[in-house]
């Protein structure tokens, strides 16, 4: 019992260090690095005190630690070699503007499949948007939802999209149950088919932390992580028929029901599951101490195993971001190690489907966004951990992260997400609560990110 109590107290101390570290950094940038992570971190700290007090009642097996391995010696990541860029624009020494009320025509979750055809969501309410004429003109393409709220969407190809919505009912104070419904369109949103449903218990008043991932028109997963009780639980549901039927493949719980088990441990603030094909997937997380969290599945999410990355135990915490796969074999993943001074950002690269990962140091100390279009070409939008420097710098690689070219400081890119179509054509869009400084706009580049032009979206009814 003493070991369990000591473990929770160590967890509380780690959480306190993390909150102090976060408060000393740019709060807007820290929240943008992972949607929803800030409120979860606060909730985790508040709940930790209650959890510690309850350890004597719960027993020694209440929580399976995610980072129980002892510290291991590890060679440092290989140093990045940066080519000398052309002179950068003069930095703009001004703080990033505070978020404003969401206008009705800001688009989010942009995914372009050609230079003219793609999908997005309206930031105001998550409504599905479709374009066949470029990113300025959009048409609403939504099913009739009734009282349901939009939870998450996945854009499969130029014509196919998947959507989950939910009706949430209060069972008792602080406890909610949600009926989740799946929708599918394969004709650009002209018609939607109402697919199957599943039920979530003990959820928050909204499900905005939920995420949907499809690797084809049939195979998909819905993930929801809940950190309200401290160590985060996670649920993953799988469909193999476009949402008509769902299987509950991952179910963690602080106090599991008799006979219930899961390969995914409770610790750390987990990201949604992502998959590269119908069988292979990953779960990553923000951890307040310990080794990097990376679990992989090779059977569609039914079973999971921990995958080591060769990174030593970190007292201050380590974050692994969901990997992006550009083919069945090649993928990229960003890791961030907190330290007593400056964070260390590492790019992990796999060319064998995630069986092994090589790693490269990145040019700066904090990440806004990343995007890769193939096995060699990708971009990192980074910023300095120095709170006095509010400018973001865009870097490009043409050799899978071995070397990087600085495309210059650009205050207009701060806080954006990236969607590149080719090595030359790409877009930057402002995600969810962080609005652009001068009205609702997208940014487009046609020279690989060296220059950007603003576009004001126009959303019309069908």
Coordinates of C-alpha atoms in Angstrom, one line a residue:
X1 CA 0.0 0.0 0.0
X2 CA 2.9 2.4 0.8
X3 CA 4.3 1.8 -2.8
X4 CA 1.0 2.8 -4.4
X5 CA 0.6 5.9 -2.2
X6 CA 4.2 6.9 -2.9
X7 CA 3.5 6.5 -6.6
X8 CA 0.5 8.8 -6.5
X9 CA 2.3 11.4 -4.5
X10 CA 5.1 11.3 -7.1
X11 CA 2.5 11.7 -9.8
X12 CA 1.1 14.7 -8.0
X13 CA 4.6 16.3 -7.7
X14 CA 5.2 15.7 -11.4
X15 CA 1.8 17.3 -12.3
X16 CA 2.7 20.3 -10.3
X17 CA 6.1 20.7 -12.0
X18 CA 4.4 20.4 -15.4
X19 CA 1.7 23.1 -14.6
X20 CA 4.4 25.5 -13.4
X21 CA 6.4 24.9 -16.5
X22 CA 3.4 25.4 -18.7
X23 CA 2.6 28.7 -16.9
X24 CA 6.0 30.0 -17.7
X25 CA 5.6 29.4 -21.4
X26 CA 3.3 31.1 -23.9
X27 CA -0.1 29.8 -22.8
X28 CA -1.8 30.1 -26.2
X29 CA 1.0 28.1 -27.9
X30 CA 1.0 25.5 -25.2
X31 CA -2.8 24.9 -25.6
X32 CA -2.5 24.8 -29.4
X33 CA 0.1 22.1 -29.3
X34 CA -2.7 19.7 -28.4
X35 CA -6.4 20.5 -28.5
X36 CA -8.0 20.2 -25.1
X37 CA -4.8 19.2 -23.3
X38 CA -4.8 22.3 -21.0
X39 CA -8.2 21.7 -19.4
X40 CA -7.4 18.0 -19.0
X41 CA -4.1 18.8 -17.3
X42 CA -5.9 21.0 -14.8
X43 CA -8.5 18.4 -14.2
X44 CA -5.9 15.8 -13.7
X45 CA -4.1 17.8 -11.0
X46 CA -7.3 18.6 -9.1
X47 CA -8.3 15.0 -9.1
X48 CA -4.9 13.7 -8.1
X49 CA -5.4 14.9 -4.5
X50 CA -8.6 13.0 -4.2
X51 CA -7.1 9.9 -5.8
X52 CA -4.2 9.9 -3.3
X53 CA -6.7 10.1 -0.4
X54 CA -8.6 7.1 -1.8
X55 CA -5.7 4.8 -2.4
X56 CA -6.2 3.0 0.9
X57 CA -9.7 2.0 -0.2
X58 CA -8.9 1.1 -3.8
X59 CA -6.0 -1.2 -3.1
X60 CA -2.5 -1.7 -4.5
X61 CA -3.6 -2.7 -8.0
X62 CA -5.7 0.4 -8.9
X63 CA -3.3 1.9 -11.5
X64 CA -0.9 0.2 -13.8
X65 CA 2.0 2.5 -14.3
X66 CA 2.9 3.4 -17.9
X67 CA 6.6 4.2 -17.2
X68 CA 7.8 1.5 -14.8
X69 CA 10.9 0.7 -16.7
X70 CA 14.1 2.0 -15.0
X71 CA 16.1 4.7 -16.7
X72 CA 18.1 3.4 -19.6
X73 CA 21.1 4.8 -21.2
X74 CA 20.5 6.1 -24.7
X75 CA 22.6 7.8 -27.4
X76 CA 21.4 11.3 -28.0
X77 CA 19.4 12.0 -31.2
X78 CA 21.6 12.8 -34.2
X79 CA 22.1 16.5 -34.5
X80 CA 20.3 18.3 -37.3
X81 CA 22.3 20.1 -40.0
X82 CA 20.6 23.2 -41.2
X83 CA 21.4 24.9 -44.5
X84 CA 21.9 28.6 -44.4
X85 CA 18.7 30.2 -45.6
X86 CA 18.2 33.4 -47.4
X87 CA 17.7 36.5 -45.2
X88 CA 14.5 36.1 -43.2
X89 CA 11.9 38.9 -42.9
X90 CA 12.3 41.2 -39.9
X91 CA 10.6 39.6 -36.9
X92 CA 7.5 41.3 -35.6
X93 CA 7.9 41.7 -31.9
X94 CA 4.3 41.6 -30.8
X95 CA 2.3 39.1 -28.8
X96 CA 0.0 36.7 -30.5
X97 CA -3.5 38.2 -30.5
X98 CA -6.0 36.7 -28.0
X99 CA -8.7 34.4 -29.3
X100 CA -11.9 36.2 -30.5
X101 CA -15.4 35.0 -31.0
X102 CA -15.6 32.5 -33.9
X103 CA -17.1 34.0 -37.0
X104 CA -19.4 31.7 -39.0
X105 CA -17.1 31.4 -42.0
X106 CA -13.8 30.2 -40.4
X107 CA -13.0 26.7 -41.7
X108 CA -11.3 24.0 -39.7
X109 CA -10.0 20.5 -40.3
X110 CA -9.1 21.3 -43.9
X111 CA -8.3 18.3 -46.2
X112 CA -7.7 19.0 -49.9
X113 CA -7.4 16.0 -52.3
X114 CA -6.7 18.2 -55.4
X115 CA -6.0 21.9 -55.9
X116 CA -9.7 22.4 -56.2
X117 CA -11.5 19.5 -54.4
X118 CA -11.6 18.9 -50.7
X119 CA -13.4 18.9 -47.4
X120 CA -13.4 21.0 -44.2
X121 CA -15.6 21.7 -41.2
X122 CA -17.1 25.0 -40.2
X123 CA -15.5 26.1 -37.0
X124 CA -18.6 27.5 -35.5
X125 CA -20.5 24.2 -35.3
X126 CA -18.5 21.5 -37.0
X127 CA -20.7 21.4 -40.0
X128 CA -19.2 19.5 -43.0
X129 CA -18.1 21.7 -45.9
X130 CA -17.2 20.6 -49.5
X131 CA -15.5 22.4 -52.3
X132 CA -14.8 21.6 -56.0
X133 CA -13.5 25.1 -56.9
X134 CA -10.7 25.8 -54.4
X135 CA -10.6 26.8 -50.8
X136 CA -12.4 30.2 -51.1
X137 CA -15.9 28.9 -51.9
X138 CA -17.5 26.2 -49.8
X139 CA -20.9 24.5 -49.7
X140 CA -22.6 23.0 -46.6
X141 CA -23.0 19.2 -47.0
X142 CA -24.7 18.0 -43.9
X143 CA -27.3 15.3 -43.0
X144 CA -30.3 16.3 -40.9
X145 CA -29.1 15.8 -37.4
X146 CA -32.0 16.8 -35.2
X147 CA -30.7 17.5 -31.7
X148 CA -27.4 15.7 -32.2
X149 CA -24.1 17.6 -31.9
X150 CA -21.3 17.0 -34.3
X151 CA -18.5 15.0 -32.6
X152 CA -15.9 14.2 -35.3
X153 CA -15.4 13.8 -39.0
X154 CA -13.0 11.9 -41.2
X155 CA -12.4 12.7 -44.9
X156 CA -11.5 9.5 -46.7
X157 CA -11.1 10.6 -50.3
X158 CA -12.3 13.3 -52.7
X159 CA -15.9 12.0 -52.6
X160 CA -16.2 10.1 -49.3
X161 CA -16.6 11.4 -45.8
X162 CA -17.6 9.8 -42.5
X163 CA -19.2 11.6 -39.5
X164 CA -20.2 10.8 -35.9
X165 CA -22.7 12.8 -34.0
X166 CA -24.1 12.3 -30.5
X167 CA -27.1 12.9 -28.2
X168 CA -26.0 13.3 -24.6
X169 CA -28.3 12.7 -21.6
X170 CA -27.5 13.3 -17.9
X171 CA -27.8 10.2 -15.9
X172 CA -27.0 11.9 -12.6
X173 CA -24.9 14.8 -11.4
X174 CA -21.6 14.8 -13.2
X175 CA -22.4 11.6 -15.1
X176 CA -23.5 11.5 -18.7
X177 CA -24.3 8.9 -21.3
X178 CA -24.0 9.5 -25.0
X179 CA -25.7 7.7 -27.9
X180 CA -23.2 8.0 -30.8
X181 CA -24.4 7.8 -34.4
X182 CA -22.4 7.2 -37.5
X183 CA -23.0 8.8 -41.0
X184 CA -21.5 8.1 -44.4
X185 CA -21.4 9.8 -47.8
X186 CA -19.7 8.6 -50.9
X187 CA -21.0 11.2 -53.3
X188 CA -19.5 14.4 -52.0
X189 CA -22.1 15.0 -49.4
X190 CA -25.1 15.1 -51.7
X191 CA -26.6 12.1 -49.8
X192 CA -25.8 10.7 -46.3
X193 CA -26.6 7.3 -45.0
X194 CA -27.4 6.9 -41.3
X195 CA -25.3 4.0 -40.1
X196 CA -25.0 2.3 -36.7
X197 CA -24.9 3.5 -33.2
X198 CA -23.0 2.7 -30.0
X199 CA -23.2 4.0 -26.4
X200 CA -20.6 5.8 -24.2
X201 CA -21.1 6.0 -20.4
X202 CA -19.6 8.5 -18.0
X203 CA -18.7 11.1 -20.6
X204 CA -18.3 14.8 -20.3
X205 CA -21.0 17.3 -21.3
X206 CA -19.6 17.3 -24.8
X207 CA -17.4 14.9 -26.8
X208 CA -15.1 17.3 -28.6
X209 CA -12.1 15.3 -27.5
X210 CA -13.4 12.4 -29.6
X211 CA -11.7 11.7 -32.9
X212 CA -12.5 9.6 -36.0
X213 CA -9.9 7.9 -38.3
X214 CA -10.6 6.0 -41.5
X215 CA -8.0 4.2 -43.7
X216 CA -10.5 3.4 -46.4
X217 CA -14.3 3.6 -47.0
X218 CA -15.0 0.6 -44.7
X219 CA -12.3 0.5 -41.9
X220 CA -12.5 3.2 -39.2
X221 CA -12.0 3.9 -35.5
X222 CA -13.6 6.3 -33.0
X223 CA -11.4 7.3 -30.0
X224 CA -12.2 9.1 -26.8
X225 CA -9.8 9.9 -24.0
X226 CA -11.1 11.1 -20.6
X227 CA -8.7 12.5 -18.0
X228 CA -11.3 14.0 -15.6
X229 CA -10.3 11.5 -12.9
X230 CA -6.6 12.0 -13.2
X231 CA -5.0 9.1 -15.1
X232 CA -6.8 9.1 -18.4
X233 CA -9.2 6.3 -19.5
X234 CA -9.6 5.6 -23.2
X235 CA -12.3 4.0 -25.4
X236 CA -11.8 2.9 -28.9
X237 CA -14.6 1.6 -31.2
X238 CA -13.9 -0.1 -34.5
X239 CA -16.0 -0.5 -37.6
X240 CA -15.3 -2.6 -40.7
X241 CA -18.4 -1.7 -42.7
X242 CA -18.3 2.1 -42.9
X243 CA -20.0 2.6 -39.6
X244 CA -22.9 0.2 -39.8
X245 CA -21.5 -1.8 -36.9
X246 CA -19.1 -1.0 -34.1
X247 CA -16.9 -3.1 -31.8
X248 CA -15.6 -1.8 -28.5
X249 CA -11.9 -2.8 -28.9
X250 CA -10.3 -0.7 -26.1
X251 CA -11.8 0.1 -22.7
X252 CA -9.7 1.3 -19.9
X253 CA -11.2 2.2 -16.5
X254 CA -9.8 3.4 -13.2
X255 CA -11.9 0.7 -11.5
X256 CA -12.4 -2.0 -14.1
X257 CA -15.5 -4.1 -14.0
X258 CA -15.0 -7.8 -13.1
X259 CA -13.3 -9.6 -16.0
X260 CA -12.6 -6.3 -17.9
X261 CA -9.0 -5.8 -19.1
X262 CA -7.2 -3.7 -21.6
X263 CA -3.7 -3.5 -23.0
X264 CA -3.7 0.3 -22.9
X265 CA -2.7 1.5 -19.4
X266 CA -4.3 4.3 -17.5
X267 CA -1.4 6.7 -17.2
X268 CA -0.7 9.8 -19.3
X269 CA -3.1 12.0 -21.3
X270 CA -3.7 9.9 -24.4
X271 CA -4.1 11.1 -28.0
X272 CA -6.6 9.5 -30.4
X273 CA -5.6 6.2 -32.0
X274 CA -4.4 6.5 -35.6
X275 CA -4.0 3.8 -38.2
X276 CA -1.9 3.3 -41.4
X277 CA -4.0 0.4 -42.7
X278 CA -6.8 -1.9 -41.5
X279 CA -4.6 -3.7 -39.1
X280 CA -1.8 -1.4 -37.9
X281 CA -2.3 1.5 -35.5
X282 CA -0.7 3.6 -32.8
X283 CA -1.7 5.4 -29.6
X284 CA 0.5 8.2 -28.3
X285 CA 0.2 10.5 -25.2
X286 CA 1.4 13.4 -23.1
X287 CA 3.2 12.0 -20.1
X288 CA 4.2 14.0 -17.0
X289 CA 7.2 11.8 -16.4
X290 CA 8.6 8.5 -17.5
X291 CA 9.5 7.0 -20.9
X292 CA 7.8 8.0 -24.2
X293 CA 4.3 6.5 -24.6
X294 CA 3.9 4.6 -27.8
X295 CA 1.6 1.6 -28.2
X296 CA 1.0 -0.3 -31.4
X297 CA -1.6 -2.7 -32.6
X298 CA -1.4 -5.2 -35.5
X299 CA -4.9 -6.6 -35.4
X300 CA -7.1 -3.5 -35.9
X301 CA -6.9 -2.3 -32.4
X302 CA -7.9 -5.4 -30.5
X303 CA -4.5 -5.9 -28.8
X304 CA -1.7 -3.4 -28.1
X305 CA 1.9 -3.6 -27.1
X306 CA 4.4 -0.9 -25.9
X307 CA 7.0 0.0 -28.5
X308 CA 10.3 1.4 -27.2
X309 CA 11.8 4.4 -28.9
X310 CA 15.3 4.3 -27.3
X311 CA 14.6 7.5 -25.3
X312 CA 15.8 7.6 -21.6
X313 CA 13.5 8.1 -18.7
X314 CA 12.4 11.7 -18.4
X315 CA 11.7 13.2 -15.0
X316 CA 10.0 16.3 -16.6
X317 CA 7.7 14.5 -19.0
X318 CA 7.6 13.4 -22.7
X319 CA 5.0 13.9 -25.4
X320 CA 4.6 11.7 -28.4
X321 CA 2.3 13.1 -31.2
X322 CA 0.2 10.8 -33.4
X323 CA 2.3 9.6 -36.4
X324 CA 1.6 10.6 -39.9
X325 CA 2.0 7.9 -42.5
X326 CA 2.5 8.9 -46.2
X327 CA 2.6 5.2 -47.3
X328 CA 2.1 1.8 -45.7
X329 CA 5.8 1.7 -44.8
X330 CA 6.9 5.4 -44.3
X331 CA 5.8 7.5 -41.4
X332 CA 6.8 10.5 -39.3
X333 CA 6.2 11.2 -35.6
X334 CA 7.1 14.2 -33.4
X335 CA 8.4 13.7 -29.9
X336 CA 8.9 16.4 -27.3
X337 CA 10.9 16.0 -24.1
X338 CA 10.4 18.5 -21.3
X339 CA 13.6 19.5 -19.5
X340 CA 14.6 21.9 -16.7
X341 CA 15.4 24.5 -19.4
X342 CA 14.5 24.1 -23.1
X343 CA 12.4 21.4 -24.5
X344 CA 14.0 19.0 -27.0
X345 CA 11.9 18.2 -30.1
X346 CA 12.8 15.0 -32.1
X347 CA 11.5 13.8 -35.4
X348 CA 11.1 10.0 -35.5
X349 CA 11.1 8.4 -39.0
X350 CA 10.1 4.8 -40.0
X351 CA 10.5 3.2 -43.4
X352 CA 9.3 -0.3 -42.3
X353 CA 5.8 0.4 -41.1
X354 CA 6.8 1.3 -37.6
X355 CA 8.9 -1.7 -36.7
X356 CA 11.9 0.6 -36.0
X357 CA 12.3 4.4 -35.9
X358 CA 15.3 6.5 -36.6
X359 CA 15.4 10.0 -35.0
X360 CA 16.6 13.4 -35.8
X361 CA 16.9 16.6 -33.8
X362 CA 14.7 19.4 -35.1
X363 CA 15.7 23.1 -35.7
X364 CA 13.9 24.7 -32.7
X365 CA 12.5 23.9 -29.3
X366 CA 8.7 23.9 -29.7
X367 CA 6.2 22.7 -32.3
X368 CA 3.2 24.4 -33.8
X369 CA 2.4 22.0 -36.7
X370 CA 3.9 19.5 -39.1
X371 CA 3.0 18.0 -42.4
X372 CA 4.6 15.6 -44.9
X373 CA 3.6 14.8 -48.4
X374 CA 5.9 11.9 -49.2
X375 CA 8.9 10.0 -47.9
X376 CA 11.3 12.9 -48.2
X377 CA 9.4 16.2 -48.2
X378 CA 7.9 17.8 -45.1
X379 CA 7.5 21.0 -43.1
X380 CA 7.8 21.9 -39.4
X381 CA 6.2 25.1 -38.1
X382 CA 8.2 25.8 -34.9
X383 CA 8.7 28.6 -32.4
X384 CA 11.2 29.3 -29.6
X385 CA 10.4 28.3 -26.1
X386 CA 11.5 31.8 -25.1
X387 CA 8.2 33.5 -24.1
X388 CA 9.5 36.9 -25.3
X389 CA 9.7 35.5 -28.9
X390 CA 6.2 35.2 -30.4
X391 CA 7.2 34.5 -34.0
X392 CA 6.9 31.2 -35.7
X393 CA 9.4 29.9 -38.2
X394 CA 8.7 27.5 -41.0
X395 CA 11.3 24.8 -41.9
X396 CA 11.3 22.4 -44.9
X397 CA 13.1 19.2 -45.4
X398 CA 13.7 17.3 -48.7
X399 CA 15.5 14.3 -47.2
X400 CA 13.2 13.0 -44.5
X401 CA 14.4 15.3 -41.7
X402 CA 18.2 14.8 -42.0
X403 CA 18.6 18.5 -42.9
X404 CA 16.3 21.5 -42.8
X405 CA 16.0 24.8 -44.6
X406 CA 14.6 27.8 -42.7
X407 CA 11.9 29.5 -44.8
X408 CA 11.9 32.5 -42.4
X409 CA 9.9 34.0 -39.5
X410 CA 6.3 34.6 -40.2
X411 CA 4.0 36.0 -37.5
X412 CA 0.9 35.2 -39.6
X413 CA 1.6 31.4 -39.4
X414 CA 1.5 31.3 -35.6
X415 CA -0.9 28.7 -34.3
X416 CA -2.0 27.3 -37.7
X417 CA -2.3 23.7 -38.9
X418 CA -0.8 22.8 -42.2
X419 CA -2.2 20.9 -45.2
X420 CA 0.3 20.5 -48.1
X421 CA -0.9 18.9 -51.4
X422 CA 2.5 18.9 -53.2
X423 CA 6.0 20.2 -52.6
X424 CA 4.8 23.6 -53.8
X425 CA 1.0 23.9 -53.0
X426 CA -0.2 24.0 -49.4
X427 CA -2.6 25.7 -47.0
X428 CA -2.5 26.9 -43.4
X429 CA -5.7 27.2 -41.4
X430 CA -6.5 28.3 -37.9
X431 CA -7.7 25.5 -35.7
X432 CA -10.8 25.7 -33.5
X433 CA -10.5 28.4 -30.8
X434 CA -7.5 30.3 -32.1
X435 CA -8.6 32.8 -34.7
X436 CA -6.4 34.7 -37.2
X437 CA -5.4 38.2 -36.2
X438 CA -7.2 40.1 -39.0
X439 CA -10.4 38.3 -39.7
X440 CA -11.4 34.8 -40.9
X441 CA -8.9 33.7 -43.4
X442 CA -7.0 30.8 -44.9
X443 CA -3.4 31.1 -46.1
X444 CA -2.2 29.5 -49.3
X445 CA 1.3 29.0 -50.7
X446 CA 2.3 28.0 -54.2
X447 CA 6.1 28.1 -53.7
X448 CA 6.5 25.5 -51.0
X449 CA 5.9 27.8 -48.0
X450 CA 8.2 30.7 -48.8
X451 CA 5.3 33.1 -49.4
X452 CA 1.7 33.0 -48.3
X453 CA -1.5 34.8 -49.5
X454 CA -4.7 35.3 -47.5
X455 CA -8.0 33.9 -48.6
X456 CA -11.3 34.7 -47.0
X457 CA -13.7 31.7 -47.2
X458 CA -17.3 32.0 -48.4
X459 CA -19.7 29.4 -47.1
X460 CA -23.1 28.9 -48.9
X461 CA -26.1 26.7 -48.4
X462 CA -26.5 23.7 -50.8

